[in-house]
CSV table of C-alpha atoms in Angstrom, one decimal:
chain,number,residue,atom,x,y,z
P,1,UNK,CA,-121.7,25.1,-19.8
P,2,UNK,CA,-121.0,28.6,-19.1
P,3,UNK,CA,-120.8,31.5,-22.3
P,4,UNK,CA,-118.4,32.9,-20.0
P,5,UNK,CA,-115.8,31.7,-17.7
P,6,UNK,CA,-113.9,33.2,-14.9
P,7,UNK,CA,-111.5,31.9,-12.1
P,8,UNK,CA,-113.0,32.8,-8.7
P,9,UNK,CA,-110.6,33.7,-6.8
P,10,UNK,CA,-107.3,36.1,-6.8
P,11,UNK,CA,-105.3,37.0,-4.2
P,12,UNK,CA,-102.3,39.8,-4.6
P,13,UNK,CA,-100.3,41.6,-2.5
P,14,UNK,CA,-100.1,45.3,-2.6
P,15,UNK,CA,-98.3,46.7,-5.0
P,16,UNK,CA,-98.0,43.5,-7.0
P,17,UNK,CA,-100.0,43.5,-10.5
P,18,UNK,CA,-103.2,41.7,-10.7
P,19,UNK,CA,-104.4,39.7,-13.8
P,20,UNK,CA,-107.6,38.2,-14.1
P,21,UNK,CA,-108.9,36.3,-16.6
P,22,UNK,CA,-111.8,35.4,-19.4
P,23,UNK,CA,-112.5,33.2,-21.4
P,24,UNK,CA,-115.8,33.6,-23.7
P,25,UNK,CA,-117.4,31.1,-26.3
P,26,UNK,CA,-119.5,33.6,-28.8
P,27,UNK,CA,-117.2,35.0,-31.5
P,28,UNK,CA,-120.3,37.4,-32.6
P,29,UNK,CA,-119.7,39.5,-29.2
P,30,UNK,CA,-118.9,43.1,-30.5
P,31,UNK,CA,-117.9,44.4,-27.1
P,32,UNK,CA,-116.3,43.0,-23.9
P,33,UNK,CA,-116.8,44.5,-20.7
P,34,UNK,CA,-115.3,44.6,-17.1
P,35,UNK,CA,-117.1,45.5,-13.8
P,36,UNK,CA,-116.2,46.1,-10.6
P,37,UNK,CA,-118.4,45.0,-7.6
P,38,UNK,CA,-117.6,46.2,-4.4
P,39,UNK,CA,-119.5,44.2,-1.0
P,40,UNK,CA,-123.1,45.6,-1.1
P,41,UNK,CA,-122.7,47.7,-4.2
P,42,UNK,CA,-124.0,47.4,-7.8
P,43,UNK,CA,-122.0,46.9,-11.0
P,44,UNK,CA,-119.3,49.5,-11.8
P,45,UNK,CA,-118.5,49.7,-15.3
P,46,UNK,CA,-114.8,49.5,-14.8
P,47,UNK,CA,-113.5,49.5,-18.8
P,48,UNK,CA,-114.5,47.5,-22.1
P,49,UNK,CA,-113.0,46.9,-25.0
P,50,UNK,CA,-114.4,46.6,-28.8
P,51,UNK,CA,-113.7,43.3,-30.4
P,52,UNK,CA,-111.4,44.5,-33.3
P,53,UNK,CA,-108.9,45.7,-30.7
P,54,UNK,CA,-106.2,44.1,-29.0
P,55,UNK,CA,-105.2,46.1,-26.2
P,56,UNK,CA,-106.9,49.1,-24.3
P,57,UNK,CA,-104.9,50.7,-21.9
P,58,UNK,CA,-106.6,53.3,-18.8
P,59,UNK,CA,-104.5,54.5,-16.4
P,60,UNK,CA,-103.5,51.3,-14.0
P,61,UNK,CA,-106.3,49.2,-16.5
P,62,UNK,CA,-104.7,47.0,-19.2
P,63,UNK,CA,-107.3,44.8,-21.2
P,64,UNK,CA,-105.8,42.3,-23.5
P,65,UNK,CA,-108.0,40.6,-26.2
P,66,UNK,CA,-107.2,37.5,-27.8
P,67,UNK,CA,-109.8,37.1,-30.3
P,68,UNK,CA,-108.5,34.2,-32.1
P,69,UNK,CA,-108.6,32.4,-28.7
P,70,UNK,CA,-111.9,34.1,-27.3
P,71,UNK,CA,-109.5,35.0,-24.3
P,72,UNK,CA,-109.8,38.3,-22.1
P,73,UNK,CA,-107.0,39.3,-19.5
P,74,UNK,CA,-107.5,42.7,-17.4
P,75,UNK,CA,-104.4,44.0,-15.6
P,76,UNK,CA,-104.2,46.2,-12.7
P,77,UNK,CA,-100.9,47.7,-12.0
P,78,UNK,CA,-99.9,48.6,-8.2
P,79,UNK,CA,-103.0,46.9,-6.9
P,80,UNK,CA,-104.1,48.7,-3.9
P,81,UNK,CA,-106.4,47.5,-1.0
P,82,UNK,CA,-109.4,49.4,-2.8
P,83,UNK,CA,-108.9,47.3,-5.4
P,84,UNK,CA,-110.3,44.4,-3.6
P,85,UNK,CA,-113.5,43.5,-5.2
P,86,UNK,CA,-115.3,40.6,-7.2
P,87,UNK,CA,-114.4,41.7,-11.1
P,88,UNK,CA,-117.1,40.1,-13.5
P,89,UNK,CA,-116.4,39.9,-17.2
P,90,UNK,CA,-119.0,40.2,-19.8
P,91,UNK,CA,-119.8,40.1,-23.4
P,92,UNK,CA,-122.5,41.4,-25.1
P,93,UNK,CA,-123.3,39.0,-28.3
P,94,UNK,CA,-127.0,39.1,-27.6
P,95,UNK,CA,-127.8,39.7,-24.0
P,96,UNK,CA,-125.2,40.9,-21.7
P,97,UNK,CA,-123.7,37.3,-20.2
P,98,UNK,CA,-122.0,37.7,-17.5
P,99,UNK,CA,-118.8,35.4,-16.2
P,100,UNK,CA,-119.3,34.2,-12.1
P,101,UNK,CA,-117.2,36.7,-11.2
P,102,UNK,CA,-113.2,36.6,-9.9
P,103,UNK,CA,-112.9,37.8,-6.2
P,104,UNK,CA,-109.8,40.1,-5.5
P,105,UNK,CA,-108.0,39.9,-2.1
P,106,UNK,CA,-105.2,42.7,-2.0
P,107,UNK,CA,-103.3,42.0,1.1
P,108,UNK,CA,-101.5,44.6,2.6
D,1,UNK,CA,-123.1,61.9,-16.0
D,2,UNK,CA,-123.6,58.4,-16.3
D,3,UNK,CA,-125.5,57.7,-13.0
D,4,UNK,CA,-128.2,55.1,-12.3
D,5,UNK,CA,-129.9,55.8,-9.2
D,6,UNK,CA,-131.8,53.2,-7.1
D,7,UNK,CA,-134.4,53.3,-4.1
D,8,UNK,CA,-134.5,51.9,-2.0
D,9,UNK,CA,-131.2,50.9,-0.9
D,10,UNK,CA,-132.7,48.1,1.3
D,11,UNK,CA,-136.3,47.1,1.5
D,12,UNK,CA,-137.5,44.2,4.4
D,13,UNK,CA,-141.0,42.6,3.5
D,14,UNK,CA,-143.3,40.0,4.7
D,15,UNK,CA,-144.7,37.3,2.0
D,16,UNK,CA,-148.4,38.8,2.0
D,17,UNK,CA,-146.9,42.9,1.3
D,18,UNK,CA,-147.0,44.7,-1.8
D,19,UNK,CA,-143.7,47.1,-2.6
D,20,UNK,CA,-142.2,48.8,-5.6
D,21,UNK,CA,-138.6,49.1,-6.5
D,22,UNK,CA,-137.7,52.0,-8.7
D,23,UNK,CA,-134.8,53.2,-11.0
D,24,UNK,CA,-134.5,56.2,-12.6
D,25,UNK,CA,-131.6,58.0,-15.5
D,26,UNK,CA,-131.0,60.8,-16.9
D,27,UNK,CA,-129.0,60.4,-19.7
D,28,UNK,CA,-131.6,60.0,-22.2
D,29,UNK,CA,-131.5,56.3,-22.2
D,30,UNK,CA,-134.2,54.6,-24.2
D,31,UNK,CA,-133.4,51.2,-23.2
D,32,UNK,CA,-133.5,49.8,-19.4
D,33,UNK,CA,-133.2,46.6,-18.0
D,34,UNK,CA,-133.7,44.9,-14.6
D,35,UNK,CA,-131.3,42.2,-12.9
D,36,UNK,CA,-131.8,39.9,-10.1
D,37,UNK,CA,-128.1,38.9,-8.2
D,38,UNK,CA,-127.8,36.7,-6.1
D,39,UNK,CA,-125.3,36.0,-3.4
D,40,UNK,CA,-121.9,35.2,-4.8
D,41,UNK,CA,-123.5,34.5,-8.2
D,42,UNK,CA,-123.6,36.8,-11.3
D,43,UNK,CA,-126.5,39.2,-12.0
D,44,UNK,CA,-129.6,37.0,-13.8
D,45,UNK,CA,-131.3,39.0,-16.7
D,46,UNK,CA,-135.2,39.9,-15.6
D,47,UNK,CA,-136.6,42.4,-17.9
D,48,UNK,CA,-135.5,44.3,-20.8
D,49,UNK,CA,-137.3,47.6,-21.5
D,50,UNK,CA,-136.9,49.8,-24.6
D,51,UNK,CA,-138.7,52.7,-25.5
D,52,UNK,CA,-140.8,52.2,-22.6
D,53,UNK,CA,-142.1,48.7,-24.3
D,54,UNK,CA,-141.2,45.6,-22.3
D,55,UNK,CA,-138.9,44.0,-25.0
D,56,UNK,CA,-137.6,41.1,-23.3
D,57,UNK,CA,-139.2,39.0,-20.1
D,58,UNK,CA,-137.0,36.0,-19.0
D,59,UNK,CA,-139.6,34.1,-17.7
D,60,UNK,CA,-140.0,35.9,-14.9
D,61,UNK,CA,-142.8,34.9,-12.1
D,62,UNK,CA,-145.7,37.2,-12.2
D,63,UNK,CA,-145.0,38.1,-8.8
D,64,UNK,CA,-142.3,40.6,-10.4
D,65,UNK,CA,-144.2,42.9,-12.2
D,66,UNK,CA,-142.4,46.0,-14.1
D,67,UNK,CA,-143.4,49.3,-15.2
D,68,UNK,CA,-141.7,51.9,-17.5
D,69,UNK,CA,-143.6,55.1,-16.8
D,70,UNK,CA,-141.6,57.3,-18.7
D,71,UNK,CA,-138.2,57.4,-20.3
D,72,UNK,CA,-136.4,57.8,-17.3
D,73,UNK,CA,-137.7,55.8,-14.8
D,74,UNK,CA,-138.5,52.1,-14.6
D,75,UNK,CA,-140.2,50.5,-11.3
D,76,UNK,CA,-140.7,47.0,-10.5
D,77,UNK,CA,-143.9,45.8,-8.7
D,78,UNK,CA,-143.4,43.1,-6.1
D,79,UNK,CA,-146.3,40.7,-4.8
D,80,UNK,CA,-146.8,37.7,-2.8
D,81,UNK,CA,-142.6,37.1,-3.2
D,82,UNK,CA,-141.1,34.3,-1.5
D,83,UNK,CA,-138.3,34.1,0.5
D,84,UNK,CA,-136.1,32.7,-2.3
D,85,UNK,CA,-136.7,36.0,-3.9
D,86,UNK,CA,-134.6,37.8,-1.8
D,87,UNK,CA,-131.5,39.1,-3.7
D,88,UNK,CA,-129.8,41.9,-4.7
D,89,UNK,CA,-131.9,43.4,-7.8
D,90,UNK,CA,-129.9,46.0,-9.9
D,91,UNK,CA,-131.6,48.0,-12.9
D,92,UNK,CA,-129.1,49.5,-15.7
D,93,UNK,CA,-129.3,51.4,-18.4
D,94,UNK,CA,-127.9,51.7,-22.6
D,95,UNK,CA,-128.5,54.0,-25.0
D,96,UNK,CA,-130.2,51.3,-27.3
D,97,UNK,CA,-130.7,47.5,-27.0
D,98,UNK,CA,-128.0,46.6,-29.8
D,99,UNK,CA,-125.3,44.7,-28.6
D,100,UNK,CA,-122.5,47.5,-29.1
D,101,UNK,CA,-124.5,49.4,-26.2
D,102,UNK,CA,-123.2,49.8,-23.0
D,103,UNK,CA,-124.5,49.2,-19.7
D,104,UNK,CA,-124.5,51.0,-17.0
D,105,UNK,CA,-125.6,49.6,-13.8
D,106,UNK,CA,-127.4,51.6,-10.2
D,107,UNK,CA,-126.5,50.4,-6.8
D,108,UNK,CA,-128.9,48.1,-6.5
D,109,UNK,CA,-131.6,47.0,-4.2
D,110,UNK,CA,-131.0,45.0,-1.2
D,111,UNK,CA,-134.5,42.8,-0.7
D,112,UNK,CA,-135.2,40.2,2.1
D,113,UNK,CA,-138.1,38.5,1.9
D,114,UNK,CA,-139.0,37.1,5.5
């Protein structure tokens, strides 16, 4: 099965708050990562989070980290239309493994 | 500056042509690492390069070859490829290959194979 797992779609409406989710299976993973991927684009490091913290906050970014449950949320407050995207989580036990990647719709 | 540059952004080639893919940083990166991303799918490990010594091949066909001239820059030698091949290839950088290391990732490659 996947290291990483990922819903594959989300859709919001603007202005609403997005949360996308992550679930992960090896506890040994140090850091946790999110990236955005716009249509044609390569990976854009969007935030991580080190393993011995809960909650990192960045402007309209919350990442939540349940370590106990190997669970990882990113929020994204006031979700605009440039928001829409495919968001890939990832951890970095080993070799970066990456989730399949949750797709964003922000409707207007 | 954490850029990743790429070229080039899109590359067309027949099954019988020879092209190179490079990547290059310069923020004194010692380890680099090539993907291959397909459509709707996440980005597949390739290579792993650090301090310009392939560290890590993921079984790659030896129709992708890579080369790490220098510290910097990191090409990718393609040969006979098949039409499968075509994908999305994205090279990224870390400051070292531990696992605390962040990535950061170029643009990418478009590459159809025809």
């Amino acid at each position: 099965g996947e290291d990483v797992e990922q819903s594959l779609f989300l859709s919001v409406r603007e202005g609403d708050s997005s949360v996308i989710n992550c679930t992960y299976t090896d506890s040994s993973s140090t850091y946790l990562y999110w990236y955005k991927q716009e249509p044609g684009a390569g990976l854009q490091l969007l935030t991580y989070i080190f393993s011995n913290m809960d909650m990192k906050q960045d402007q309209r970014l919350t990442v939540l980290l349940n370590k106990k449950d190997k669970h990882l949320s990113l929020r994204i407050a006031d979700t605009q239309t440039g928001d829409s995207a495919i968001y890939f989580c990832a951890e970095s036990a080993n070799d970066m493994r990456f989730g399949a990647g949750t797709r964003l719709t922000v409707k207007p | 500056d954490t850029e990743v540059t790429q070229t080039p952004k899109h590359l067309v080639m027949g099954m019988t042509n020879k092209k190179s893919l490079k990547c290059e940083q310069h923020m004194g990166h010692r380890a680099m690492y090539w993907y291959k991303q397909k459509a709707k799918k996440p980005p597949e490990l390739m290579f792993v390069y650090s301090y310009e010594k392939l560290s890590i091949n993921e079984s790659v066909p030896s129709r992708f070859s890579p080369e790490c001239p220098n510290s910097s820059l990191l090409n990718l030698h393609l040969h006979a490829l098949q039409p499968e091949d075509s994908a999305l290839y994205l090279c990224a950088s870390s400051q070292g290959l531990a696992d605390q290391e962040t990535q950061y990732f170029g643009p990418g490659t478009r590459l159809l194979v025809l």
